[in-house]
């Protein structure tokens, strides 16, 4: 069966929440996500969701990919291909809408390697995510 890429739909939200919980990530609310939880892509094999990610579009020509995740129980050989398809798909959306740079933050070695394979620069010096909940 072939992997297919599509835009996120409202019906995907529960799946994403379950993946985030299973991976130990914080529960996210839709208002923190681009387009109220619909600003991203999902990869499916048949009717089974495998991987997903979000694309934040700024008022500059810089886009931001975030919350790239996969089904923690999916262990098929094409799992890495699904994650690559998410990253490439988000890049394609950004490029088609006029963006010139994509930024992301990551620590997962598998995702870092996927980004390297797709031509991204991965800074080898450690950096830190800095955030503050203000409301």
PDB file of C-alpha atoms in Angstrom:
ATOM      1  CA  UNK A   1       0.000   0.000   0.000  1.00  0.00           C
ATOM      2  CA  UNK A   2       1.205   3.487  -0.866  1.00  0.00           C
ATOM      3  CA  UNK A   3       1.842   6.415   1.479  1.00  0.00           C
ATOM      4  CA  UNK A   4      -0.339   9.434   0.819  1.00  0.00           C
ATOM      5  CA  UNK A   5      -0.104  13.018   1.995  1.00  0.00           C
ATOM      6  CA  UNK A   6      -3.096  15.185   2.814  1.00  0.00           C
ATOM      7  CA  UNK A   7      -4.028  18.312   4.744  1.00  0.00           C
ATOM      8  CA  UNK A   8      -5.054  17.908   8.356  1.00  0.00           C
ATOM      9  CA  UNK A   9      -8.760  17.687   9.083  1.00  0.00           C
ATOM     10  CA  UNK A  10     -10.751  18.297  12.243  1.00  0.00           C
ATOM     11  CA  UNK A  11     -11.185  14.530  12.626  1.00  0.00           C
ATOM     12  CA  UNK A  12      -7.379  14.104  13.002  1.00  0.00           C
ATOM     13  CA  UNK A  13      -7.157  16.077  16.246  1.00  0.00           C
ATOM     14  CA  UNK A  14      -7.861  13.165  18.613  1.00  0.00           C
ATOM     15  CA  UNK A  15      -5.236  11.034  16.845  1.00  0.00           C
ATOM     16  CA  UNK A  16      -2.621  13.767  17.228  1.00  0.00           C
ATOM     17  CA  UNK A  17      -3.494  14.225  20.902  1.00  0.00           C
ATOM     18  CA  UNK A  18      -3.061  10.489  21.522  1.00  0.00           C
ATOM     19  CA  UNK A  19       0.334  10.486  19.767  1.00  0.00           C
ATOM     20  CA  UNK A  20       1.578  13.490  21.774  1.00  0.00           C
ATOM     21  CA  UNK A  21       0.458  11.842  25.004  1.00  0.00           C
ATOM     22  CA  UNK A  22       2.101   8.516  24.072  1.00  0.00           C
ATOM     23  CA  UNK A  23       5.412  10.262  23.297  1.00  0.00           C
ATOM     24  CA  UNK A  24       5.255  12.206  26.598  1.00  0.00           C
ATOM     25  CA  UNK A  25       4.676  15.580  24.973  1.00  0.00           C
ATOM     26  CA  UNK A  26       2.446  18.225  26.551  1.00  0.00           C
ATOM     27  CA  UNK A  27      -1.204  18.290  25.572  1.00  0.00           C
ATOM     28  CA  UNK A  28      -1.684  20.994  22.970  1.00  0.00           C
ATOM     29  CA  UNK A  29      -4.705  23.171  22.405  1.00  0.00           C
ATOM     30  CA  UNK A  30      -5.874  24.056  18.929  1.00  0.00           C
ATOM     31  CA  UNK A  31      -5.425  27.779  19.482  1.00  0.00           C
ATOM     32  CA  UNK A  32      -1.653  27.218  19.781  1.00  0.00           C
ATOM     33  CA  UNK A  33      -1.513  25.492  16.426  1.00  0.00           C
ATOM     34  CA  UNK A  34      -1.514  27.107  12.988  1.00  0.00           C
ATOM     35  CA  UNK A  35      -4.977  27.525  11.498  1.00  0.00           C
ATOM     36  CA  UNK A  36      -6.543  26.363  14.762  1.00  0.00           C
ATOM     37  CA  UNK A  37      -5.128  22.850  14.428  1.00  0.00           C
ATOM     38  CA  UNK A  38      -5.580  22.491  10.673  1.00  0.00           C
ATOM     39  CA  UNK A  39      -2.312  24.100   9.503  1.00  0.00           C
ATOM     40  CA  UNK A  40      -0.404  20.961   8.806  1.00  0.00           C
ATOM     41  CA  UNK A  41      -0.156  17.694   6.939  1.00  0.00           C
ATOM     42  CA  UNK A  42      -0.686  14.044   7.749  1.00  0.00           C
ATOM     43  CA  UNK A  43       0.632  10.911   6.069  1.00  0.00           C
ATOM     44  CA  UNK A  44      -1.561   7.849   5.751  1.00  0.00           C
ATOM     45  CA  UNK A  45      -1.087   4.310   4.527  1.00  0.00           C
ATOM     46  CA  UNK A  46      -4.514   3.170   3.466  1.00  0.00           C
ATOM     47  CA  UNK A  47      -6.723   4.682   6.150  1.00  0.00           C
ATOM     48  CA  UNK A  48      -4.066   4.495   8.869  1.00  0.00           C
ATOM     49  CA  UNK A  49      -2.452   7.791   9.939  1.00  0.00           C
ATOM     50  CA  UNK A  50       1.312   7.393  10.377  1.00  0.00           C
ATOM     51  CA  UNK A  51       2.964  10.809  10.763  1.00  0.00           C
ATOM     52  CA  UNK A  52       2.092  14.482  10.905  1.00  0.00           C
ATOM     53  CA  UNK A  53       3.548  17.972  11.263  1.00  0.00           C
ATOM     54  CA  UNK A  54       2.545  21.629  11.362  1.00  0.00           C
ATOM     55  CA  UNK A  55       3.659  24.696   9.421  1.00  0.00           C
ATOM     56  CA  UNK A  56       3.581  28.148  10.998  1.00  0.00           C
ATOM     57  CA  UNK A  57       3.609  30.922   8.386  1.00  0.00           C
ATOM     58  CA  UNK A  58       4.976  34.268   9.539  1.00  0.00           C
ATOM     59  CA  UNK A  59       4.559  37.809   8.216  1.00  0.00           C
ATOM     60  CA  UNK A  60       8.130  37.555   6.873  1.00  0.00           C
ATOM     61  CA  UNK A  61       9.349  35.064   4.278  1.00  0.00           C
ATOM     62  CA  UNK A  62      10.246  32.641   7.096  1.00  0.00           C
ATOM     63  CA  UNK A  63       8.158  29.573   7.904  1.00  0.00           C
ATOM     64  CA  UNK A  64       8.466  27.323  10.946  1.00  0.00           C
ATOM     65  CA  UNK A  65       7.841  23.589  11.076  1.00  0.00           C
ATOM     66  CA  UNK A  66       6.914  22.112  14.400  1.00  0.00           C
ATOM     67  CA  UNK A  67       5.209  19.235  16.209  1.00  0.00           C
ATOM     68  CA  UNK A  68       6.443  16.648  13.717  1.00  0.00           C
ATOM     69  CA  UNK A  69       5.286  13.358  15.171  1.00  0.00           C
ATOM     70  CA  UNK A  70       4.469   9.796  14.270  1.00  0.00           C
ATOM     71  CA  UNK A  71       2.283   7.017  15.568  1.00  0.00           C
ATOM     72  CA  UNK A  72       4.448   5.491  18.315  1.00  0.00           C
ATOM     73  CA  UNK A  73       3.031   2.029  17.606  1.00  0.00           C
ATOM     74  CA  UNK A  74       3.747   2.115  13.864  1.00  0.00           C
ATOM     75  CA  UNK A  75       6.992   0.192  13.321  1.00  0.00           C
ATOM     76  CA  UNK A  76       6.823  -0.667   9.624  1.00  0.00           C
ATOM     77  CA  UNK A  77       9.850  -0.194   7.350  1.00  0.00           C
ATOM     78  CA  UNK A  78       8.275   2.861   5.673  1.00  0.00           C
ATOM     79  CA  UNK A  79       7.997   4.859   8.923  1.00  0.00           C
ATOM     80  CA  UNK A  80      11.078   6.961   8.068  1.00  0.00           C
ATOM     81  CA  UNK A  81       9.698   7.503   4.556  1.00  0.00           C
ATOM     82  CA  UNK A  82       6.465   8.806   6.093  1.00  0.00           C
ATOM     83  CA  UNK A  83       8.369  11.271   8.274  1.00  0.00           C
ATOM     84  CA  UNK A  84      10.434  12.411   5.274  1.00  0.00           C
ATOM     85  CA  UNK A  85       7.204  12.900   3.345  1.00  0.00           C
ATOM     86  CA  UNK A  86       5.844  15.142   6.125  1.00  0.00           C
ATOM     87  CA  UNK A  87       8.976  17.307   6.225  1.00  0.00           C
ATOM     88  CA  UNK A  88       9.145  17.551   2.423  1.00  0.00           C
ATOM     89  CA  UNK A  89       5.424  18.245   2.175  1.00  0.00           C
ATOM     90  CA  UNK A  90       5.634  21.107   4.685  1.00  0.00           C
ATOM     91  CA  UNK A  91       8.572  22.507   2.737  1.00  0.00           C
ATOM     92  CA  UNK A  92       6.620  22.265  -0.524  1.00  0.00           C
ATOM     93  CA  UNK A  93       3.692  24.179   1.000  1.00  0.00           C
ATOM     94  CA  UNK A  94       6.024  26.907   2.271  1.00  0.00           C
ATOM     95  CA  UNK A  95       7.813  27.193  -1.068  1.00  0.00           C
ATOM     96  CA  UNK A  96       4.566  27.303  -3.051  1.00  0.00           C
ATOM     97  CA  UNK A  97       3.308  30.191  -0.917  1.00  0.00           C
ATOM     98  CA  UNK A  98       6.447  32.299  -1.337  1.00  0.00           C
ATOM     99  CA  UNK A  99       8.480  31.502   1.767  1.00  0.00           C
ATOM    100  CA  UNK A 100      12.272  31.486   1.481  1.00  0.00           C
ATOM    101  CA  UNK A 101      13.491  29.906   4.736  1.00  0.00           C
ATOM    102  CA  UNK A 102      12.163  27.171   7.000  1.00  0.00           C
ATOM    103  CA  UNK A 103      13.229  26.926  10.631  1.00  0.00           C
ATOM    104  CA  UNK A 104      12.647  24.122  13.081  1.00  0.00           C
ATOM    105  CA  UNK A 105      13.838  22.921  16.468  1.00  0.00           C
ATOM    106  CA  UNK A 106      14.565  19.310  17.194  1.00  0.00           C
ATOM    107  CA  UNK A 107      16.482  16.866  19.307  1.00  0.00           C
ATOM    108  CA  UNK A 108      15.326  13.506  17.989  1.00  0.00           C
ATOM    109  CA  UNK A 109      18.294  11.996  16.143  1.00  0.00           C
ATOM    110  CA  UNK A 110      16.053  10.293  13.583  1.00  0.00           C
ATOM    111  CA  UNK A 111      14.343  13.574  12.671  1.00  0.00           C
ATOM    112  CA  UNK A 112      17.674  15.392  12.613  1.00  0.00           C
ATOM    113  CA  UNK A 113      18.990  12.809  10.159  1.00  0.00           C
ATOM    114  CA  UNK A 114      15.863  13.126   7.999  1.00  0.00           C
ATOM    115  CA  UNK A 115      16.368  16.895   7.827  1.00  0.00           C
ATOM    116  CA  UNK A 116      20.033  16.411   6.888  1.00  0.00           C
ATOM    117  CA  UNK A 117      19.063  13.975   4.109  1.00  0.00           C
ATOM    118  CA  UNK A 118      16.644  16.577   2.749  1.00  0.00           C
ATOM    119  CA  UNK A 119      19.355  19.250   2.584  1.00  0.00           C
ATOM    120  CA  UNK A 120      18.689  21.126   5.826  1.00  0.00           C
ATOM    121  CA  UNK A 121      21.542  22.609   7.816  1.00  0.00           C
ATOM    122  CA  UNK A 122      21.621  21.074  11.281  1.00  0.00           C
ATOM    123  CA  UNK A 123      23.800  23.079  13.659  1.00  0.00           C
ATOM    124  CA  UNK A 124      25.962  20.664  15.644  1.00  0.00           C
ATOM    125  CA  UNK A 125      26.295  23.080  18.585  1.00  0.00           C
ATOM    126  CA  UNK A 126      23.664  22.592  21.287  1.00  0.00           C
ATOM    127  CA  UNK A 127      21.016  25.258  21.606  1.00  0.00           C
ATOM    128  CA  UNK A 128      18.052  25.544  23.882  1.00  0.00           C
ATOM    129  CA  UNK A 129      14.350  25.922  23.365  1.00  0.00           C
ATOM    130  CA  UNK A 130      13.247  29.034  25.197  1.00  0.00           C
ATOM    131  CA  UNK A 131       9.577  29.493  25.919  1.00  0.00           C
ATOM    132  CA  UNK A 132       7.287  31.213  28.372  1.00  0.00           C
ATOM    133  CA  UNK A 133       3.555  30.820  28.789  1.00  0.00           C
ATOM    134  CA  UNK A 134       2.237  34.353  29.025  1.00  0.00           C
ATOM    135  CA  UNK A 135      -1.517  33.785  29.111  1.00  0.00           C
TER     136      UNK A 135
END
